[in-house]
Coordinates of C-alpha atoms in Angstrom, one line a residue:
Chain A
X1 CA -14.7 -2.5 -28.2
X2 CA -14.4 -2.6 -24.5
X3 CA -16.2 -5.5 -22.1
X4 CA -16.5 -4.7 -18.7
X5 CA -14.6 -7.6 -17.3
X6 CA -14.0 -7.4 -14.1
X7 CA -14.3 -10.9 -12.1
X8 CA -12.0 -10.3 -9.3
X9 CA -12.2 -6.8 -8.6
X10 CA -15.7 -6.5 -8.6
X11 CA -18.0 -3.3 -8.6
X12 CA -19.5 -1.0 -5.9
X13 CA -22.9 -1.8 -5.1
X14 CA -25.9 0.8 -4.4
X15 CA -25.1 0.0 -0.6
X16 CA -21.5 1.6 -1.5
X17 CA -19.6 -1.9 -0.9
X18 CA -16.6 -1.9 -3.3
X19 CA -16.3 -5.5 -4.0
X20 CA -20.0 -6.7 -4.9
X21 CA -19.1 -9.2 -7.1
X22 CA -15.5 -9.7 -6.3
X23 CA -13.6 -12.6 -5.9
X24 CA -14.8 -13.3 -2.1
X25 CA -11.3 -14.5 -1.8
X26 CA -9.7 -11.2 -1.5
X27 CA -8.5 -10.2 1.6
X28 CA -7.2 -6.3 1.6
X29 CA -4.2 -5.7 4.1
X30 CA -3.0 -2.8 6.2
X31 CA -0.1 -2.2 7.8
X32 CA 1.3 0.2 10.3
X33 CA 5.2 0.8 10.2
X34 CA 5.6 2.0 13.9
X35 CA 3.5 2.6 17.3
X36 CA 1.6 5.6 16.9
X37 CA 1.9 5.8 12.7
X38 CA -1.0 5.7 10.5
X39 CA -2.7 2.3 8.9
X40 CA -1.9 1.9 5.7
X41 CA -2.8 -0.1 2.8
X42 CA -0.2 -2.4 2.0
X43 CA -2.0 -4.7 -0.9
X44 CA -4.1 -7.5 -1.1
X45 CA -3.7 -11.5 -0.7
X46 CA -5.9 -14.5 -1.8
X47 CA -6.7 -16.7 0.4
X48 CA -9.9 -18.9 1.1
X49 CA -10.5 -18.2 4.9
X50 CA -9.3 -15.5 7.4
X51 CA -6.8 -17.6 8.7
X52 CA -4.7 -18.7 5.8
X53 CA -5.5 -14.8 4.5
X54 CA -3.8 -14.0 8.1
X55 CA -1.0 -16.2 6.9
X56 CA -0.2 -14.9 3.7
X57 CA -0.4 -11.5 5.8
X58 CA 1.9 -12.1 7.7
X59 CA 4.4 -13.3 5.3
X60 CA 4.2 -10.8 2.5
X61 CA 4.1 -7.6 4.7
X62 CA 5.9 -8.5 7.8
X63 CA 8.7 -11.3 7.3
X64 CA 11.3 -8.5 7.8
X65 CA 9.8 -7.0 10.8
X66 CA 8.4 -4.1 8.7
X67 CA 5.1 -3.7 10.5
X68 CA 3.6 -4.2 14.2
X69 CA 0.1 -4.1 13.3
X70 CA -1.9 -6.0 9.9
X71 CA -5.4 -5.7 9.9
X72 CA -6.4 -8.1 7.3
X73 CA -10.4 -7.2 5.8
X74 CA -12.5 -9.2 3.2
X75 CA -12.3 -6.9 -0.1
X76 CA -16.6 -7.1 -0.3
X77 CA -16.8 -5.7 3.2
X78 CA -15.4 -2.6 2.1
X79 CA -17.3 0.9 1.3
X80 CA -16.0 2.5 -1.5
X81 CA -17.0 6.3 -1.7
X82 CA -15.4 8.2 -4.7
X83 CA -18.4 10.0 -6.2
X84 CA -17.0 13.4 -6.9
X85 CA -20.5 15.3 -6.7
X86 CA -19.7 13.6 -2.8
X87 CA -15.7 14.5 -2.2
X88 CA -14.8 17.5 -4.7
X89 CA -18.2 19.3 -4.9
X90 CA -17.5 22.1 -7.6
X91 CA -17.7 25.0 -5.3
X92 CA -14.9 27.4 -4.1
X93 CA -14.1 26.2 -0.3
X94 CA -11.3 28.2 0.2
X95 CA -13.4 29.6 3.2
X96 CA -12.6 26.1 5.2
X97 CA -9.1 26.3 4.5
X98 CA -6.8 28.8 6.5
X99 CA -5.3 29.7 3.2
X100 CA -8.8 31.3 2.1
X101 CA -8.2 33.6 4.3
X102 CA -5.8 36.3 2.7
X103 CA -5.5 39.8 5.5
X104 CA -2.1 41.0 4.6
X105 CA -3.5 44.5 2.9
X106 CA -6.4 44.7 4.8
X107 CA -4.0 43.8 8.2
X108 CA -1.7 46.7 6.8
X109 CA -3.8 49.2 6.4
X110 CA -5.9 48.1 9.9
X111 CA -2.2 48.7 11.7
X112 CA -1.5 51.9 9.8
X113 CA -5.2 52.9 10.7
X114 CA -4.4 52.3 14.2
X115 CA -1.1 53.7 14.2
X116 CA -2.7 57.2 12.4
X117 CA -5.5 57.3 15.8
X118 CA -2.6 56.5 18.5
X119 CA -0.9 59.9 17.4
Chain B
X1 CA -16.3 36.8 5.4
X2 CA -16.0 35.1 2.3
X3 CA -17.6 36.7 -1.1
X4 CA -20.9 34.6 -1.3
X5 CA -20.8 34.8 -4.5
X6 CA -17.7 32.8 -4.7
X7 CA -20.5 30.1 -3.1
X8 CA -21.2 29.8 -6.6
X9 CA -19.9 26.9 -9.2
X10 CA -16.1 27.9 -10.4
X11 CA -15.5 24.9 -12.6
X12 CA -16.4 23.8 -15.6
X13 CA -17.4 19.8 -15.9
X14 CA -14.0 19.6 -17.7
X15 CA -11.6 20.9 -14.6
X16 CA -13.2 18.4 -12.2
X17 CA -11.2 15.6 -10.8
X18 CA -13.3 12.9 -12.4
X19 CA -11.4 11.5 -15.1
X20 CA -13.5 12.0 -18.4
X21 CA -12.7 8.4 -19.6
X22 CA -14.9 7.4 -16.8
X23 CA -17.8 9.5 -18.1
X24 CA -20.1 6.4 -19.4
X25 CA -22.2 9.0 -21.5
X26 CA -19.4 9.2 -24.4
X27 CA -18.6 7.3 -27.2
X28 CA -15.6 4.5 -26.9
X29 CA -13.5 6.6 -29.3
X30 CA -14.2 9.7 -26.4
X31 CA -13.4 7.6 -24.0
X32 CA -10.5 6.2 -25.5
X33 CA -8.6 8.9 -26.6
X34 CA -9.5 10.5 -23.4
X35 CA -8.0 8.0 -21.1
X36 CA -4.8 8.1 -23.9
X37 CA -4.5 11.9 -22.4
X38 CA -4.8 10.4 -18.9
X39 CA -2.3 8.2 -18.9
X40 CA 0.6 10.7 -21.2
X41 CA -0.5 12.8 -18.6
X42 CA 1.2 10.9 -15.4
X43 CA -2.1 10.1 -14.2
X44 CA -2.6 6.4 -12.6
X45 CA -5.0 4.3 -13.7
X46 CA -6.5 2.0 -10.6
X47 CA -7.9 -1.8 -11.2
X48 CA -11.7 -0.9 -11.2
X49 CA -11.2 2.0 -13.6
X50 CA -12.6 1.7 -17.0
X51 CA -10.0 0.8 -19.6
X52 CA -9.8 0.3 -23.1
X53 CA -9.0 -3.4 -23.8
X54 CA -6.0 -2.8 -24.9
X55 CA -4.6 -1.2 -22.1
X56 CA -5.9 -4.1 -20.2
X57 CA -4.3 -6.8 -22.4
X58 CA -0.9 -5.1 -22.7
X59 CA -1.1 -4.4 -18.9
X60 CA -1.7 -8.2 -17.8
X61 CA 0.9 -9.5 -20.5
X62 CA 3.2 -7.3 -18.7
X63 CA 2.9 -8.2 -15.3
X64 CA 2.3 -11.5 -16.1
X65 CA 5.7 -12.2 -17.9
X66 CA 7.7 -10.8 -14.7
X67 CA 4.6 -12.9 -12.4
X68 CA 5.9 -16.1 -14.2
X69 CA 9.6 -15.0 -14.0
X70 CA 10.0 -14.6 -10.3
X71 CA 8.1 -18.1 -9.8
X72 CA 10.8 -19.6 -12.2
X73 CA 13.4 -17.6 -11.5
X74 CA 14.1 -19.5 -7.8
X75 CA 14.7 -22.7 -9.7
X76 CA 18.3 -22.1 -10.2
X77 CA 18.7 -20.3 -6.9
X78 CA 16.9 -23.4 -4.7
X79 CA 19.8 -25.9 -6.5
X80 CA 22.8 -24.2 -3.9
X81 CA 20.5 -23.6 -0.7
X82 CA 21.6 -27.6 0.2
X83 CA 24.9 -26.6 -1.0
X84 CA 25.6 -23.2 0.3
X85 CA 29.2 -22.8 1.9
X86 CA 28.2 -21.2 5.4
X87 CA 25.0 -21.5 7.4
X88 CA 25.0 -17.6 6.7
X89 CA 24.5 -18.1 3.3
X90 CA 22.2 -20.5 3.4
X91 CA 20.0 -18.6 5.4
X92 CA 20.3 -15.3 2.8
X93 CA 19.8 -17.5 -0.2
X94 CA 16.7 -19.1 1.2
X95 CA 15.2 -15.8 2.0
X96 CA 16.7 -14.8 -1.1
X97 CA 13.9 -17.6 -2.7
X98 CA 11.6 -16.7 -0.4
X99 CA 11.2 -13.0 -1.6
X100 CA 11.3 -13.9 -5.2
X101 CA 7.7 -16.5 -4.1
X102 CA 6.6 -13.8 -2.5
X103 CA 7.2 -11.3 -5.3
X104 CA 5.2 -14.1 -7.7
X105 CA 2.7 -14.2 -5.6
X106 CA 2.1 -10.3 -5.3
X107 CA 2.5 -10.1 -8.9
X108 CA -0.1 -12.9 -10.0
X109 CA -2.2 -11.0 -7.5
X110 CA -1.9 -7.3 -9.5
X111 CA -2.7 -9.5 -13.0
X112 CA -5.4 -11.4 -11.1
X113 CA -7.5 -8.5 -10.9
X114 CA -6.7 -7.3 -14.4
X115 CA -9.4 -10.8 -15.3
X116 CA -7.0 -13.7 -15.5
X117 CA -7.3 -16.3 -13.0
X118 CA -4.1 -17.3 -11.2
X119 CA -4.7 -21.0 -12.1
X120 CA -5.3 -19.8 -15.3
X121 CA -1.7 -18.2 -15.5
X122 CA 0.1 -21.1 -14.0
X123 CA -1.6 -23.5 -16.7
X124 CA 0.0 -21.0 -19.6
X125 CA 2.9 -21.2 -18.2
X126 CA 3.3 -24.8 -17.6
X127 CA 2.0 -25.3 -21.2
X128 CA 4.9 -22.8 -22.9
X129 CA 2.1 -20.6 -24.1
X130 CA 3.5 -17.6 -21.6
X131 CA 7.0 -16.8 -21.2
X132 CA 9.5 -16.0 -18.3
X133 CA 12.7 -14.1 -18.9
X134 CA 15.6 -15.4 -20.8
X135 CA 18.4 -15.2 -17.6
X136 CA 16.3 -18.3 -15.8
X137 CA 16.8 -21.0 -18.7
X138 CA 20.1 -21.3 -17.8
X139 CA 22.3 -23.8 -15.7
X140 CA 24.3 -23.0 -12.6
X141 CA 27.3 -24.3 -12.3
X142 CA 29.0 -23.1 -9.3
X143 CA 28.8 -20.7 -6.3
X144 CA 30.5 -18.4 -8.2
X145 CA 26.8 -18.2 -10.6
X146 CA 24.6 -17.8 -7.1
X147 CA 27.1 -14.7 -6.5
X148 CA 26.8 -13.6 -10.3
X149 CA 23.5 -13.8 -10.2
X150 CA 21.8 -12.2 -7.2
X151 CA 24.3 -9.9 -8.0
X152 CA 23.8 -8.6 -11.9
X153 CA 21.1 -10.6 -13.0
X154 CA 19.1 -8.9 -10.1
X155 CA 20.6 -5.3 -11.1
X156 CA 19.9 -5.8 -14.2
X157 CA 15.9 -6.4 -13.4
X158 CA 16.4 -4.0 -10.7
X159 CA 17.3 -1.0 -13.4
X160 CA 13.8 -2.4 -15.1
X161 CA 11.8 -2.7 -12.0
X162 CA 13.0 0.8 -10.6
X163 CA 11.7 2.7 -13.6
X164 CA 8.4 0.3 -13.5
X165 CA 7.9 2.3 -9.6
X166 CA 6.4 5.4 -11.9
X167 CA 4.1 2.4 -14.4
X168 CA 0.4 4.2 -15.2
X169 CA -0.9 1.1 -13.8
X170 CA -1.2 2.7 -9.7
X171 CA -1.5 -1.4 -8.3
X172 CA 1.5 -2.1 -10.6
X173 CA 3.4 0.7 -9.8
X174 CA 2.6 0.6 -5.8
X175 CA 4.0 -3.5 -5.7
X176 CA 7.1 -2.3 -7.9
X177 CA 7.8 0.2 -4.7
X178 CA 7.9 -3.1 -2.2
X179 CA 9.5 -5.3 -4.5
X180 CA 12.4 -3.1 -5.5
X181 CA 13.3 -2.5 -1.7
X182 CA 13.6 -6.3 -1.5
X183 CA 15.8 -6.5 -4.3
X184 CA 18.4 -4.2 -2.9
X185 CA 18.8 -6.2 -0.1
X186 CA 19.6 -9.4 -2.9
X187 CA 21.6 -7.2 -4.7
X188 CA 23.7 -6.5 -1.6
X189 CA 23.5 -10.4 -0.6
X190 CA 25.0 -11.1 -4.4
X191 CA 27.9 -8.5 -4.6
X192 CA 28.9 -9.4 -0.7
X193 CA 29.1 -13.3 -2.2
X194 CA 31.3 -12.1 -5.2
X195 CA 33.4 -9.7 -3.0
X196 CA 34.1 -12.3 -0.6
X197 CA 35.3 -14.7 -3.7
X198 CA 37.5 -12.2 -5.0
X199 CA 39.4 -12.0 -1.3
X200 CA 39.3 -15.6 -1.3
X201 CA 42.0 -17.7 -3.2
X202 CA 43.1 -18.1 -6.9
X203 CA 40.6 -20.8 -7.4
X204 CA 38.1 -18.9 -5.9
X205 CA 38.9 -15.5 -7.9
X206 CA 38.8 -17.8 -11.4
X207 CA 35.3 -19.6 -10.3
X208 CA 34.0 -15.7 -10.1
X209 CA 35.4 -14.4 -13.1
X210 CA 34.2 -18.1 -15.2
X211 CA 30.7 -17.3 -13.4
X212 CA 30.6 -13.5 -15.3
X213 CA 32.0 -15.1 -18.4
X214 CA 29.0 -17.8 -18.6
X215 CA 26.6 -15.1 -17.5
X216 CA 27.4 -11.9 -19.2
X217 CA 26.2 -13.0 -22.9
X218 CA 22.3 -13.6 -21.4
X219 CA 22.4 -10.4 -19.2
X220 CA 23.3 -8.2 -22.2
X221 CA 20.5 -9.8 -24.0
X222 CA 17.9 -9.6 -21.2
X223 CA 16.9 -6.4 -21.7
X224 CA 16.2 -7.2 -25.4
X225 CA 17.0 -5.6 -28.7
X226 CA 17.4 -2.2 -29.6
X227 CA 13.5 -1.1 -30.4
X228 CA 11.7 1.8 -32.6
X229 CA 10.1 3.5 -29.3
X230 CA 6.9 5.2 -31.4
X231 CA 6.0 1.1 -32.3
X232 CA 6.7 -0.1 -28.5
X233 CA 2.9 -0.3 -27.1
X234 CA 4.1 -0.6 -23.5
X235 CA 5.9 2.8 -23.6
X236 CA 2.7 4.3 -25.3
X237 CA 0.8 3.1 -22.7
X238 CA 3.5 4.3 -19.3
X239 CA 3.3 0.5 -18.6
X240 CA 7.2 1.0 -18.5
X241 CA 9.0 4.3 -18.9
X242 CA 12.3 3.2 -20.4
X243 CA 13.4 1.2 -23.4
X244 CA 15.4 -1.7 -23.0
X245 CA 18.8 -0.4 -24.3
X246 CA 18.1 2.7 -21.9
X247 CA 17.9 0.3 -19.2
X248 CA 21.0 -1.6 -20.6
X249 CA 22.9 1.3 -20.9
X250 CA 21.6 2.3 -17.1
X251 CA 23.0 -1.4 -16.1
X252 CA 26.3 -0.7 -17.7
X253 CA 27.0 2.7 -16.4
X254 CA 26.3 1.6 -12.9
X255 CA 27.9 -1.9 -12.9
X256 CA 31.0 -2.6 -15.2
X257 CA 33.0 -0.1 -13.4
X258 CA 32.3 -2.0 -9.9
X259 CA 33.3 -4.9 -11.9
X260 CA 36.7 -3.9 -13.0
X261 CA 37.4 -2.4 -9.4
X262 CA 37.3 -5.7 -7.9
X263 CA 39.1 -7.0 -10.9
X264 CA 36.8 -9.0 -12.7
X265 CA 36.4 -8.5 -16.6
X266 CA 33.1 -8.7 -18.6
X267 CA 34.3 -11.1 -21.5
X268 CA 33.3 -8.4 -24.3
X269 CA 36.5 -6.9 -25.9
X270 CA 34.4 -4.4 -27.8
X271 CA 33.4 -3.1 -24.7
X272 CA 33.9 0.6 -23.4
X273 CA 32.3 4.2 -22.7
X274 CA 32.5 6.3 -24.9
X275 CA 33.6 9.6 -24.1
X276 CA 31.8 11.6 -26.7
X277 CA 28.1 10.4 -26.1
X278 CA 28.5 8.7 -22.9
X279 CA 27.3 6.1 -24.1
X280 CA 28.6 2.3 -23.8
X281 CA 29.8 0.3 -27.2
X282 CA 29.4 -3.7 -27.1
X283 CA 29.6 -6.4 -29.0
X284 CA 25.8 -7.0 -30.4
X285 CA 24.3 -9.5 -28.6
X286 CA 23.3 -12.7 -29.6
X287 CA 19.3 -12.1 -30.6
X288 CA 18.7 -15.7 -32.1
X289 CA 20.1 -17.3 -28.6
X290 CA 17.6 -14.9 -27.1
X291 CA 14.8 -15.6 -28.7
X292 CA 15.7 -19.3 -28.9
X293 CA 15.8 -19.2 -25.1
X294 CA 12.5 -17.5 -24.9
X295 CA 10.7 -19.8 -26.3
X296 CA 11.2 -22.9 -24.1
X297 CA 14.5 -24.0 -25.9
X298 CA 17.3 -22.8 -23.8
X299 CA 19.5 -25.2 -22.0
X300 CA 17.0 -25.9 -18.5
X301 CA 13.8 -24.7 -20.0
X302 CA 12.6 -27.9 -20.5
X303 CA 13.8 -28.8 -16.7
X304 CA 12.7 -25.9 -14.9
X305 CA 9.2 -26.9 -16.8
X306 CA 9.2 -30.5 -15.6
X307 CA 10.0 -29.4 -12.2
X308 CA 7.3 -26.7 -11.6
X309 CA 5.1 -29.1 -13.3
X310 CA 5.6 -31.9 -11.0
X311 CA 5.3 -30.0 -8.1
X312 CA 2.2 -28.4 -9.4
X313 CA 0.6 -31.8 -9.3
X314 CA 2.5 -33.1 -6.0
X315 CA 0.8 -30.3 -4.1
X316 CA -2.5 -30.6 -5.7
X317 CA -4.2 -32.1 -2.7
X318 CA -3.3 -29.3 -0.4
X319 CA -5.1 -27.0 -2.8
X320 CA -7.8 -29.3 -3.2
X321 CA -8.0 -29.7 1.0
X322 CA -7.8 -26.0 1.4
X323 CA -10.5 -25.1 -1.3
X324 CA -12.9 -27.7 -0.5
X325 CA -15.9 -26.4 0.9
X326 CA -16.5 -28.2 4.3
X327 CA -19.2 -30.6 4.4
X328 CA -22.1 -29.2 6.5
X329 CA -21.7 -30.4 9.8

């Protein structure tokens, strides 16, 4: 059988925050490589206070000069939003992407349309 | 204008993204067999996910072993940062340590969340009751070992980590990424210190080749025993991708030919590709010295113990200081 242990990673919550339950020591990090790229999620440290979690940080994900930016955020303070019904809703979108959009026969036959008329 | 009708539902329940193993309305067997089709399927697997405890338990074991392996495996490096020929060297090989903490501490991290505390997993290991891999039980004797070491011993792992980049488990896999571009640079660091001893004198060209001699015997065992791949649990589950003679015979093909070009010679007369199958032919390993070694009774396993036991209770206090709740003011 299977037992639902899960002491440090914790559970969502009905408020939507990922870690209810976590280990409060977890501190999720983010780096950004370069000025102007995205922030992204390098990992996670443990560490009892923002500080030392600022530390650990700054050690593990920076040492080489590998990022300019950390942000450094307490695991439980995080939303976690992954309910399908939410983010990949069974329905046919294709109409918000430009790719739903496919003209090339109708486009032909509006150009030889127009080109018939012009004679 | 889109159809409107195309508004409508197009997938079934069983094309949605949601993996079906999640589904809490199904049976364990369901569930299990369907997160068995996950995972053959390339698909990750992520820490909060619902898992079959066996999954779980092979996962921690896992990352666990190499957890404990990095943490041990600076013993035998720290012995020549006081003793490193150039301040150049000595800054490498202490970064060199560094990375492999680090690594230790990302690690205990991924297996932290798996439901094992950390202090849990440095108690196992200080008690023998978890293991740490076979190449760190050994002395160093000289320079030449530091060179031989960051240099094939980290291959070696490297060949293992590499594949362990594509491991079901996603936090696994994603660490494997950060560590393995840390390990080039070692890997770089030890065939730089080898090179350099093979330029240098005669002296320094026999302490090299004595280095590989002492060395080659527990990095052809490392990898472990030739295994029946349908009974290896860890390959059923994509923990790992490769067996271990896969990743031996990766670890050959790459690195006894940039042996021999800078003339050193693996002390293994059986040794050689072979043509036909393109595959390498060695002299069997020693599997009783492995497992001997394994299990706490190589030559510094006892030592390496004592030491990361005595500094687990020398630095007590600054865990105890750092963890203690403050007093309200």
């Amino acid at each position: 059988m299977t037992t639902d242990k899960t002491p440090s990673e914790g559970h969502v919550d009905d408020a939507g925050r990922l870690g209810a339950g976590a280990d409060p020591d977890v501190w999720e990090v983010f780096r950004q490589e370069k000025d102007g790229e995205p922030m992204r999620h390098a990992g996670n440290v443990r560490a009892p206070d923002r500080e030392l979690a600022t530390h650990y940080a700054r050690e593990f994900y920076s040492r080489r000069n590998e990022s300019v930016r950390l942000w450094v955020v307490p695991r439980t303070e995080i939303s976690d939003l992954a309910d399908p019904d939410l983010l990949q809703p069974p329905l046919d979108r294709s109409f918000k992407r430009p790719g739903g959009y496919v003209m090339r026969d109708k486009l032909d036959a509006a150009k030889k349309r127009a080109a018939e008329s012009a004679e | 204008m889109t159809d409107p009708l195309s508004l409508a539902p197009i997938l079934s329940p069983d094309d949605r993204p949601t993996p079906l193993f999640a589904d809490p309305d199904l049976t364990h067997e369901q569930r299990y067999d369907a997160f068995v089709e996950h995972v053959h399927g390339g698909q990750k697997v992520e820490a909060r996910d619902w898992m079959p405890d066996e999954y779980r338990t092979s996962v921690l074991r896992f990352v666990e072993m190499h957890a404990n392996s990095e943490l041990m495996g600076v013993l035998p490096e720290r012995e020549w940062i006081m003793r490193a020929p150039t301040l150049k060297r000595k800054l490498a090989l202490t970064a060199k340590v560094q990375d492999e903490c680090g690594h230790a501490q990302l690690l205990y991290r991924v297996a932290e969340d798996l439901g094992k505390t950390r202090e849990q997993m440095y108690q196992d290991l200080l008690d023998g009751k978890t293991k740490f891999h076979n190449v760190f039980h050994y002395p160093t004797k000289s320079w030449g070992d530091v060179g031989i070491i960051a240099w094939l011993v980290d291959a070696a792992a490297i060949v293992a980590q590499q594949a362990l980049r594509d491991s079901s488990y996603g936090p696994y896999a994603r660490t494997m990424k950060k560590i393995c571009w840390e390990e080039s640079v070692h890997i770089m660091h030890g065939r730089d210190v080898v090179v350099t001893m093979m330029n240098g004198s005669q002296a320094q060209r026999d302490m090299a080749q004595e280095a590989l001699d002492r060395w080659w015997g527990p990095l052809m065992q490392m990898h472990g025993p030739r295994t029946d791949p349908a009974k290896d649990r860890d390959l059923f589950w994509r923990i790992k991708e490769k067996t271990g003679e896969q990743l031996r015979q990766e670890f050959l093909s790459t690195y006894v030919p940039r042996l021999w070009e800078v003339g050193l010679y693996p002390p293994d007369k059986e040794l050689k590709l072979d043509e036909a199958s393109g595959e390498w032919r060695y002299t069997e390993p020693d599997w009783q010295e492995l497992r001997t070694v394994v299990t706490g009774h190589g030559p510094k396993s006892q030592e390496r113990l004592d030491f990361r036991r005595l500094h687990h209770d020398q630095t007590a206090w600054v865990r105890q200081t750092i963890l203690a709740t403050p007093a309200p003011a």
